Tab-separated table of C-alpha atoms and ligand atoms in Angstrom:
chain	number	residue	atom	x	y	z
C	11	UNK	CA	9.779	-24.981	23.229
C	12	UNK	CA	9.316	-22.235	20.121
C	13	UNK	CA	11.648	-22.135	17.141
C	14	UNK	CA	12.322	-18.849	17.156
C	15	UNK	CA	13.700	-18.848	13.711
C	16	UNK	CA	11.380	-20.889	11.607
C	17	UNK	CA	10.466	-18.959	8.844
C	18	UNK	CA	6.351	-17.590	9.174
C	19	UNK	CA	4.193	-20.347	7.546
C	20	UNK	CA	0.739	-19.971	7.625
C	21	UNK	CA	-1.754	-23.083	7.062
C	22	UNK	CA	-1.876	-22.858	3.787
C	23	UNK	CA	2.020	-23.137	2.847
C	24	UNK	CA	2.318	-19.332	2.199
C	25	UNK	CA	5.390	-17.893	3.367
C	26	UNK	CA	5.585	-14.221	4.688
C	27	UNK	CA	8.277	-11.848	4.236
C	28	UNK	CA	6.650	-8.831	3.496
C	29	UNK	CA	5.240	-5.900	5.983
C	30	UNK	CA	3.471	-2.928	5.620
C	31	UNK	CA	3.934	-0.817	7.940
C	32	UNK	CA	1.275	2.258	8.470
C	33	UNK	CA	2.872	5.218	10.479
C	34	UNK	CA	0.080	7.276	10.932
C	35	UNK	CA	-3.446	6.998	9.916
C	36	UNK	CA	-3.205	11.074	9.542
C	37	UNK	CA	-3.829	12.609	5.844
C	38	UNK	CA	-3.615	15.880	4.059
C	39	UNK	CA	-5.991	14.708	1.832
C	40	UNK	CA	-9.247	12.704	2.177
C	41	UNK	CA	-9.286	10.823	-1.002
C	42	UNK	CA	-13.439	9.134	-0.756
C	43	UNK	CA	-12.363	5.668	-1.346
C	44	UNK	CA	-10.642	5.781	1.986
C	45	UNK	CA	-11.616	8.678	4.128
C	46	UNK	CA	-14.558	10.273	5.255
C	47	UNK	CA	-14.649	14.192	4.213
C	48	UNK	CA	-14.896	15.158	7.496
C	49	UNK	CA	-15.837	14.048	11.164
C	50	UNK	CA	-12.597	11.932	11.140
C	51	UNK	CA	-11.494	10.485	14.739
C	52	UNK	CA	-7.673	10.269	14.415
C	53	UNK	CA	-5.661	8.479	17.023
C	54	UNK	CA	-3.860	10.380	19.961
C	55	UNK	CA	-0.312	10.959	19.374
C	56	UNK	CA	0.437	8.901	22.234
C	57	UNK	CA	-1.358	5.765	20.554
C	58	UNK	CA	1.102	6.012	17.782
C	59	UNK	CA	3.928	3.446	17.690
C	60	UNK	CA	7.357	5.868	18.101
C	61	UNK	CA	10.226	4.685	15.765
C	62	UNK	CA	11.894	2.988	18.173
C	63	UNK	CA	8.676	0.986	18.642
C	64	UNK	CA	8.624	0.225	14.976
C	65	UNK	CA	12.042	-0.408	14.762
C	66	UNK	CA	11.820	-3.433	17.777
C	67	UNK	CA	8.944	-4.775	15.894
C	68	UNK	CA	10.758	-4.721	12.209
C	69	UNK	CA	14.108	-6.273	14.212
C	70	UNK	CA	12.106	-9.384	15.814
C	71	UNK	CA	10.106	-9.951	12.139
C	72	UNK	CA	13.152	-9.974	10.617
C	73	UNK	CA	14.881	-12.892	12.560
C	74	UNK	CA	12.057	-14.950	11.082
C	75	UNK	CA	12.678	-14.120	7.299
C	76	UNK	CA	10.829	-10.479	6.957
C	77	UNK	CA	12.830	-8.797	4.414
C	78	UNK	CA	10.519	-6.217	3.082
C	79	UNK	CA	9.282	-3.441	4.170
C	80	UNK	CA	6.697	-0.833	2.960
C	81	UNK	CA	5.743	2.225	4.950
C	82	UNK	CA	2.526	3.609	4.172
C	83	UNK	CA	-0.214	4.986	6.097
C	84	UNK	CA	-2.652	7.574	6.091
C	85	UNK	CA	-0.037	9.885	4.831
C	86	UNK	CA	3.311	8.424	5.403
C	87	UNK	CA	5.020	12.010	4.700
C	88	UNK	CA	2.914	13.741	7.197
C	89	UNK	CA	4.791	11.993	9.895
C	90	UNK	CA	7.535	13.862	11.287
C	91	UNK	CA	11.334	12.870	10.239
C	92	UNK	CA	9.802	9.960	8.965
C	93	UNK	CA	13.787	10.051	6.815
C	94	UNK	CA	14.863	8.715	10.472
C	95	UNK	CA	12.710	6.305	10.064
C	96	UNK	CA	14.070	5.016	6.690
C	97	UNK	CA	17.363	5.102	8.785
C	98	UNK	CA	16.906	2.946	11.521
C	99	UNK	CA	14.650	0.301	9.402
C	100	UNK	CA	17.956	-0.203	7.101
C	101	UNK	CA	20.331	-0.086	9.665
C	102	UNK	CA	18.605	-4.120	10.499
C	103	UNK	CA	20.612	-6.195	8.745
C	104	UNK	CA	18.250	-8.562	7.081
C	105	UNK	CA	16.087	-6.074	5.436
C	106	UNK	CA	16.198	-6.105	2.173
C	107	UNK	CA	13.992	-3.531	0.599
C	108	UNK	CA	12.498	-0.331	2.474
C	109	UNK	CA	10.075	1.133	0.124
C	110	UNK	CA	6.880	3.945	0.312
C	111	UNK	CA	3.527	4.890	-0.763
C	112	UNK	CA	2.707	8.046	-1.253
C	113	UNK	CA	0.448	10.658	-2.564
C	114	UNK	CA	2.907	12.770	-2.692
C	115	UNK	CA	2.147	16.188	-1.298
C	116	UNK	CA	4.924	16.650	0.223
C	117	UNK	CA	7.659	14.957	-1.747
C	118	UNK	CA	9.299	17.542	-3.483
C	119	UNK	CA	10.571	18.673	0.016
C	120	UNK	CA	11.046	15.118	1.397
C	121	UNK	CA	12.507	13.336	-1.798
C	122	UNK	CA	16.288	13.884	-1.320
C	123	UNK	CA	16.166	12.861	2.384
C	124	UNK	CA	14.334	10.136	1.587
C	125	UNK	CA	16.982	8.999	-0.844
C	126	UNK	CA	19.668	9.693	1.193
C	127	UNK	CA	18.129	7.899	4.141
C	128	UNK	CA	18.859	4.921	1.689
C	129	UNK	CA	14.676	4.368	0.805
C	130	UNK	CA	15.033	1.700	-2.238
C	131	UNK	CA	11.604	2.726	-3.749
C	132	UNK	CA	8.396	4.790	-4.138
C	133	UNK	CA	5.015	4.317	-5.454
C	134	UNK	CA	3.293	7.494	-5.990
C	135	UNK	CA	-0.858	7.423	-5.978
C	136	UNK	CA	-1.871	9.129	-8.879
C	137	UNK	CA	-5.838	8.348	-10.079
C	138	UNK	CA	-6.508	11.340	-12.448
C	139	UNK	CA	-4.596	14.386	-14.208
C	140	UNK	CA	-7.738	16.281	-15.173
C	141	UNK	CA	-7.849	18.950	-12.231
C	142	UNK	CA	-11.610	18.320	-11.912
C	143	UNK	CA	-11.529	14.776	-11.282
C	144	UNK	CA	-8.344	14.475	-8.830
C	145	UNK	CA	-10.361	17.090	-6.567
C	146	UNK	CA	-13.465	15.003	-7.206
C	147	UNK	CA	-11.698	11.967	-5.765
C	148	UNK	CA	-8.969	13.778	-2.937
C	149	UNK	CA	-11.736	16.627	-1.964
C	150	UNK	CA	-8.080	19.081	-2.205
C	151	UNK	CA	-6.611	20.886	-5.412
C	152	UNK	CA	-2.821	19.766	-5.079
C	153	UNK	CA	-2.323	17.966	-8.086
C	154	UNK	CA	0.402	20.711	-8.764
C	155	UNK	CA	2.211	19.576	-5.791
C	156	UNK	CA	1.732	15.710	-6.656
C	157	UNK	CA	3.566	16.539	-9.818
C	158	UNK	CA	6.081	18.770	-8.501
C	159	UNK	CA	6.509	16.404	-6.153
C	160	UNK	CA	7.075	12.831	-8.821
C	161	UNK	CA	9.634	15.294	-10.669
C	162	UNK	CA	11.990	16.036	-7.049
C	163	UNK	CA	11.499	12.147	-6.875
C	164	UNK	CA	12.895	11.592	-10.167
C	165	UNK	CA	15.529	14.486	-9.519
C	166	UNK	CA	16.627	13.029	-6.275
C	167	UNK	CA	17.480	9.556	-8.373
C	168	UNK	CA	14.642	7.724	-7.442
C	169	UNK	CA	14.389	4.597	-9.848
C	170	UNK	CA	11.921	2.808	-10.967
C	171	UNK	CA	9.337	4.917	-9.537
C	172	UNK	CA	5.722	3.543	-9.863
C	173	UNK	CA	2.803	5.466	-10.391
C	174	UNK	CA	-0.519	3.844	-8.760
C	175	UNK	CA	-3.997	4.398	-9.488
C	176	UNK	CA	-7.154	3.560	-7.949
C	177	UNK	CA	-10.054	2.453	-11.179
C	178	UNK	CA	-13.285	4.075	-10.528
C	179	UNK	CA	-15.816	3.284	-13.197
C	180	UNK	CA	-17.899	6.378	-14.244
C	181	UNK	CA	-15.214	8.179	-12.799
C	182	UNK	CA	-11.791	7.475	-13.965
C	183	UNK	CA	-12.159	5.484	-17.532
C	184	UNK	CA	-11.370	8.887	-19.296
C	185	UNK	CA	-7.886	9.077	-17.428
C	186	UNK	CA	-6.467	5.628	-18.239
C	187	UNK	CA	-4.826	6.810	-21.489
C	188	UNK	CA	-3.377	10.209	-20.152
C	189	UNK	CA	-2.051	8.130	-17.359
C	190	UNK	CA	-0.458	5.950	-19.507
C	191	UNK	CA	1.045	8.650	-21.727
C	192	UNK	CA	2.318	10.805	-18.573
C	193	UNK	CA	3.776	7.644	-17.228
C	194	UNK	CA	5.303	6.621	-20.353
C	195	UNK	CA	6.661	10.165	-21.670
C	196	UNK	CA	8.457	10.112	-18.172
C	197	UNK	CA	9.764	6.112	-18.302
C	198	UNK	CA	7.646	5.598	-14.585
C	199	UNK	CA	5.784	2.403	-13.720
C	200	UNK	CA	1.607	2.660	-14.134
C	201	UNK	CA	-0.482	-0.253	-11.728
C	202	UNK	CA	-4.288	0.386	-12.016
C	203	UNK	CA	-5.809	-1.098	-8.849
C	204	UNK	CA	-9.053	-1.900	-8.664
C	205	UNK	CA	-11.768	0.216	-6.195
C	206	UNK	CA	-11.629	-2.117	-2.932
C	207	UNK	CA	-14.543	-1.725	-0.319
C	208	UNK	CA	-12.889	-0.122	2.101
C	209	UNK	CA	-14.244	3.339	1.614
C	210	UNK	CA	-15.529	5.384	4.881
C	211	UNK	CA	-18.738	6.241	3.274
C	212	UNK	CA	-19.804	2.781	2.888
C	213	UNK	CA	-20.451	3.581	-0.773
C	214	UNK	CA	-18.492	1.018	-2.525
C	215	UNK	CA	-20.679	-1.107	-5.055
C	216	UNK	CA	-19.334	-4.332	-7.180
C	217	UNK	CA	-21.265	-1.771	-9.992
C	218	UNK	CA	-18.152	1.014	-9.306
C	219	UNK	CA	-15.519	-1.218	-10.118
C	220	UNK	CA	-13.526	-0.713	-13.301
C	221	UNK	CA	-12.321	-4.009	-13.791
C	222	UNK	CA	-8.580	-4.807	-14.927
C	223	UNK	CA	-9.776	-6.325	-17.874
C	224	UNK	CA	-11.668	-3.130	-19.088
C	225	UNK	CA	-8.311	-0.683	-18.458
C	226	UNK	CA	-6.747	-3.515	-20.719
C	227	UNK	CA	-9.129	-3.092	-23.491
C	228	UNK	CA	-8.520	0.689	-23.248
C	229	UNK	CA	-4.933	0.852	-23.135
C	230	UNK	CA	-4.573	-1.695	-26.561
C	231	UNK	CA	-7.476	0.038	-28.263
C	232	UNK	CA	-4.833	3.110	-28.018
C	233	UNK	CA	-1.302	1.229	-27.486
C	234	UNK	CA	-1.808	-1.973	-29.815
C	235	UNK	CA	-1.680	-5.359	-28.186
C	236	UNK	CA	-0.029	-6.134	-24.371
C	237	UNK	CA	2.452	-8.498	-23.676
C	238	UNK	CA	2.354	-10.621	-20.195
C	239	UNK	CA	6.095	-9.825	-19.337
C	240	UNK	CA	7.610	-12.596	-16.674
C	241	UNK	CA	6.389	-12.426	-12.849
C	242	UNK	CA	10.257	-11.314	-10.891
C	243	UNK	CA	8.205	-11.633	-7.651
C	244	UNK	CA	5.644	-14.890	-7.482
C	245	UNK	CA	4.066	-12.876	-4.656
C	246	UNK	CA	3.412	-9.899	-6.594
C	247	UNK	CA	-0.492	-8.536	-6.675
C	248	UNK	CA	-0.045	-7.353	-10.378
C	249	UNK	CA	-0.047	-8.739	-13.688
C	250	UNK	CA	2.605	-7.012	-15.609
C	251	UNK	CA	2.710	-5.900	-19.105
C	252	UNK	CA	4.617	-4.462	-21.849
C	253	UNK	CA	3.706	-2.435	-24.877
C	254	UNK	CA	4.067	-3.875	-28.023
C	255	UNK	CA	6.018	-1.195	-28.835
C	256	UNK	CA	8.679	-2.579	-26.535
C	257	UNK	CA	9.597	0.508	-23.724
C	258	UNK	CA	7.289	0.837	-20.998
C	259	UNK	CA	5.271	-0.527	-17.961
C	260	UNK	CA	1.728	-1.240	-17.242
C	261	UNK	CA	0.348	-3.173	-13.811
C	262	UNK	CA	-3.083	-4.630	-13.500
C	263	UNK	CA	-3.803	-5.478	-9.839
C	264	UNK	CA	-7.569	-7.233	-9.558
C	265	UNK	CA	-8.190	-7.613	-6.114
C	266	UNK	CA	-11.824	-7.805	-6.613
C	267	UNK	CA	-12.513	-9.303	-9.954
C	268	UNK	CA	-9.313	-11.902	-9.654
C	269	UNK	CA	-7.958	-12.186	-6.610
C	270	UNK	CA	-4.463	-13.182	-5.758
C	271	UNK	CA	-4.677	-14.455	-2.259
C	272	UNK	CA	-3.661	-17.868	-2.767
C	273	UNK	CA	0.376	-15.850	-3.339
C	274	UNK	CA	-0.722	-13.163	-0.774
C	275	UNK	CA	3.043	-12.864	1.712
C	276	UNK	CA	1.699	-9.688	3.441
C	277	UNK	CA	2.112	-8.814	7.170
C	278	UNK	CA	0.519	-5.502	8.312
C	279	UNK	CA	0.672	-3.498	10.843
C	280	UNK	CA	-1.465	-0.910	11.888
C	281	UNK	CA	-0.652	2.951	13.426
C	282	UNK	CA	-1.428	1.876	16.672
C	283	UNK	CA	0.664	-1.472	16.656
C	284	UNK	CA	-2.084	-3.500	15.886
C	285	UNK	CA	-0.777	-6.732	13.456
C	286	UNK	CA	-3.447	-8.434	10.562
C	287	UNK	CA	-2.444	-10.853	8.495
C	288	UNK	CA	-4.981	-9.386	5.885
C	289	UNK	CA	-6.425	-5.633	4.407
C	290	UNK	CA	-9.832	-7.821	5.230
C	291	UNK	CA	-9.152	-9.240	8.627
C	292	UNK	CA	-11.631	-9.200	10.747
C	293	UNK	CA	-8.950	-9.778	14.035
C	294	UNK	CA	-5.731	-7.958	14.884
C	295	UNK	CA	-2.882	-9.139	16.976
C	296	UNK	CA	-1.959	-5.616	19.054
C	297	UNK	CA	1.812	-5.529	19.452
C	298	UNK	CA	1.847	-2.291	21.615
C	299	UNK	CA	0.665	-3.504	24.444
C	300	UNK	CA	3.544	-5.658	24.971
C	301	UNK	CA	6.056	-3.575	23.313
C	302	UNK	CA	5.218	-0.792	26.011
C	303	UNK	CA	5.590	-3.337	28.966
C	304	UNK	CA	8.770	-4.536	27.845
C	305	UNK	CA	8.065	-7.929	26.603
C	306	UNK	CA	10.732	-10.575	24.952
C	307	UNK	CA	11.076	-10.666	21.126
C	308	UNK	CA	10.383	-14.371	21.883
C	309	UNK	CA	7.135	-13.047	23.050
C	310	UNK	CA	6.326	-10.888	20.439
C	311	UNK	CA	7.183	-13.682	18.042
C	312	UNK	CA	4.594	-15.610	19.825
C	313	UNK	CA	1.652	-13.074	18.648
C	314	UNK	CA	3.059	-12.747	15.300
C	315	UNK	CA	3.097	-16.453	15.148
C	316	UNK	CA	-0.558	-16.679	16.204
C	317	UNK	CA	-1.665	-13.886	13.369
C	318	UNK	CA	0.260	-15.558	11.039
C	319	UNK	CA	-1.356	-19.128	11.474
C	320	UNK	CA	-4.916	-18.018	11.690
C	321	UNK	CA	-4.420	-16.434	8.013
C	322	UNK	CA	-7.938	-17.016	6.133
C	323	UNK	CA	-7.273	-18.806	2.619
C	324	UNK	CA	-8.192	-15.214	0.883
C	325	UNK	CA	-11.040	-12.529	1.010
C	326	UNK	CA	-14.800	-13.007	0.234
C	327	UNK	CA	-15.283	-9.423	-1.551
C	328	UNK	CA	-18.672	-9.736	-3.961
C	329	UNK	CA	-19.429	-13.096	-2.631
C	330	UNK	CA	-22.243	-14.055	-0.227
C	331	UNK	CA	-20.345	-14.054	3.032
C	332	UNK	CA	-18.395	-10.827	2.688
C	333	UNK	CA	-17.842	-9.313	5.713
C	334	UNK	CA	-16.435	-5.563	5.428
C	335	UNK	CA	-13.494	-4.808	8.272
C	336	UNK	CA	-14.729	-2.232	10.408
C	337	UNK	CA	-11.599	-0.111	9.756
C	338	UNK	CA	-11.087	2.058	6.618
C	339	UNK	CA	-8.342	1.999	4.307
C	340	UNK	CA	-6.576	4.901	6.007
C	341	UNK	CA	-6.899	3.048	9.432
C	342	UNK	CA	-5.426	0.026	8.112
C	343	UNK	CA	-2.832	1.076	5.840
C	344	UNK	CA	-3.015	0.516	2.045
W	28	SAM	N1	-1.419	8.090	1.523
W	28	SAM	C1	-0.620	7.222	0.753
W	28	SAM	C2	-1.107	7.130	-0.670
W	28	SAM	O1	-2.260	7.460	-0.918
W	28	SAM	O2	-0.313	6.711	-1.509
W	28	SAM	C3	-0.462	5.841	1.342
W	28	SAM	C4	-1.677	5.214	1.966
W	28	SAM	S1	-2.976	4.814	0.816
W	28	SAM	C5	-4.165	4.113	1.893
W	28	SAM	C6	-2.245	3.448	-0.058
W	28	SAM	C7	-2.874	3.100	-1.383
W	28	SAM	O3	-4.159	2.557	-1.158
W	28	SAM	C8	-3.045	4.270	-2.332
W	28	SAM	O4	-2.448	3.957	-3.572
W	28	SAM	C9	-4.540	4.396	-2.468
W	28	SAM	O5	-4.914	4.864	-3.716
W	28	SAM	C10	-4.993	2.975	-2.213
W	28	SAM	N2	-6.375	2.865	-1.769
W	28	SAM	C11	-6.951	3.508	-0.741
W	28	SAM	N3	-8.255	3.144	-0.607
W	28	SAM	C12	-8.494	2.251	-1.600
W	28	SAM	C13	-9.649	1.515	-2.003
W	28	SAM	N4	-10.809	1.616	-1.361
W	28	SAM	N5	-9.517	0.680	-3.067
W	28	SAM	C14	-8.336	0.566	-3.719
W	28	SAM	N6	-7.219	1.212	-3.380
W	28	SAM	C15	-7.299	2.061	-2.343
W	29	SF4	FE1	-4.734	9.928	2.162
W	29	SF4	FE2	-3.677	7.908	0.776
W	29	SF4	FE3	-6.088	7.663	1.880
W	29	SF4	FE4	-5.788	9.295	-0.165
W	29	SF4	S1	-5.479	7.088	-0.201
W	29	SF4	S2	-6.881	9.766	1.744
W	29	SF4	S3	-3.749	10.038	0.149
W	29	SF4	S4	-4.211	7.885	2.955
């Protein structure tokens, strides 16, 4: 007979209380590193998990220790109402933390119902603020909306807010300082994240990433030396830092050139209701299927369970046996 409430351990000790949850894999934008341009299949509206469906998945996670929550996408803003959302998911007692990522399009209409839907936190993507090189990357010319839209955040009382932006070399190297001064000037997080190869185009090269090591070098050839400032979350995929000159934020996430797997406490689950217990799986768990025909949260637990426990140590990406999921970023959820 099941536990039902042991906490979700997977072979390796790691304990998982975190899921990302995509709500769409729709997108006003088609930034290359994770859509195609055009040609794009999206999923019927009817393959879409409905709130309610979310909200049955989120309420049997959380009886086995999920406590946080990110909604993300595709374009999490793009779904309808997606404040109701917010709603329901911290109406469930033992969640802890609702949060977003966004790109922010649409924030400056969505921010105050987002805040007063009780959402604890955003992260904004934000890779460039020459006007040249965010169309270059997005393939649209709304960075005027992004901004307008990171302002309404900060108006609505957002805290806390962190920027996040994808490192492209011979792309993005000459917007790591005007990053860092935007974010600073405005007191917001920065986390430079390196390029991951889960672009549609099949372009990604271990030659296009800038590492987290070079952004370093730039920002304390500018900023004078970084200081490591203490991990709050031992599961957290960035190295934090502070500027010497003591106010201020800076992330360096290196999935690809150091990987933090052997921490990783992520659950995700996909548009459709599909669960993987990794942005590289190569097998999903689908949750709809039984969610539609009415199945026991014992039985859902049951699939979880199984996702959970077949958790690879960590990904393979540059190494000899890398396999690239056959889903793109914006089918997965970032
Ligand atoms: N649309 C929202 C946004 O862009 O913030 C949420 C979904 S997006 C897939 C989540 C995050 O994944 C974004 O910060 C985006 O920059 C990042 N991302 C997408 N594709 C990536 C890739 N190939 N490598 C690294 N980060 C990527
Ligand atoms: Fe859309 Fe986000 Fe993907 Fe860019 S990264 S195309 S904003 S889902």
């Amino acid at each position: 007979m099941p536990l039902p409430n042991l906490p979700l351990l997977d072979t390796f000790g790691r304990r998982h209380n975190n899921l990302r949850i995509s709500v769409t894999d729709r997108c006003n934008i088609r930034c290359f590193y994770c859509m195609p341009a055009d040609t794009i299949k999206f999923l019927p509206r009817t393959a879409i998990l409905s709130f309610e469906e979310i909200e049955r998945v989120v309420a049997a996670l959380a009886q086995v220790g999920v406590d946080k929550l990110r909604l993300t996408g595709g374009e999490p803003l793009v779904r309808t109402d997606i404040d109701r959302l917010v709603q329901m998911l911290k109406a469930i007692p033992q969640i802890r933390e609702v949060a977003m990522t966004t790109n922010a399009v649409h924030l400056a209409r969505y921010a105050e119902p987002l805040k007063r839907a009780g959402l604890d936190r955003l992260n904004i993507s934000l890779d460039a603020l020459t006007r040249e090189t965010f169309v270059a990357i997005t393939r649209r010319d709304v960075l005027d909306q992004v901004l307008a839209g990171i302002a309404a955040a900060q108006d609505a009382g957002f805290q806390r807010i962190r920027l996040n932006a994808v490192a492209i070399k011979g792309l993005t190297e000459a917007e790591v300082l005007p990053l860092a001064r935007f974010a600073l000037e405005r007191n917001l997080d920065l986390r430079f994240i390196e390029f991951m190869p889960l672009d549609s185009d099949q372009a990604w090269s271990n030659e296009q990433v800038l590492s987290g090591q070079t952004i370093r070098e730039l920002i304390e050839q500018e900023f004078g030396p970084l200081e490591e400032a203490p991990r709050t979350d031992p599961a957290q995929p960035a190295f934090d830092f502070r500027y010497a000159a003591g106010r201020g934020r800076l992330g360096l996430i290196h999935p690809v050139t150091a990987p933090f797997c052997d921490t990783c406490n992520r659950l995700r689950l996909t548009a459709e209701g599909k669960l993987r217990n990794c942005l590289f799986s190569l097998e999903e768990w689908d949750l709809r299927e039984p969610l539609r025909r009415g199945a026991s949260e014992a039985e859902i637990l049951t699939l979880v369970r199984e996702c959970v426990l077949a958790k690879q140590p960590g990904h393979l990406i540059g190494q000899q046996h890398f396999e690239r999921p056959e889903r793109t970023m914006h089918q997965i959820g970032g």
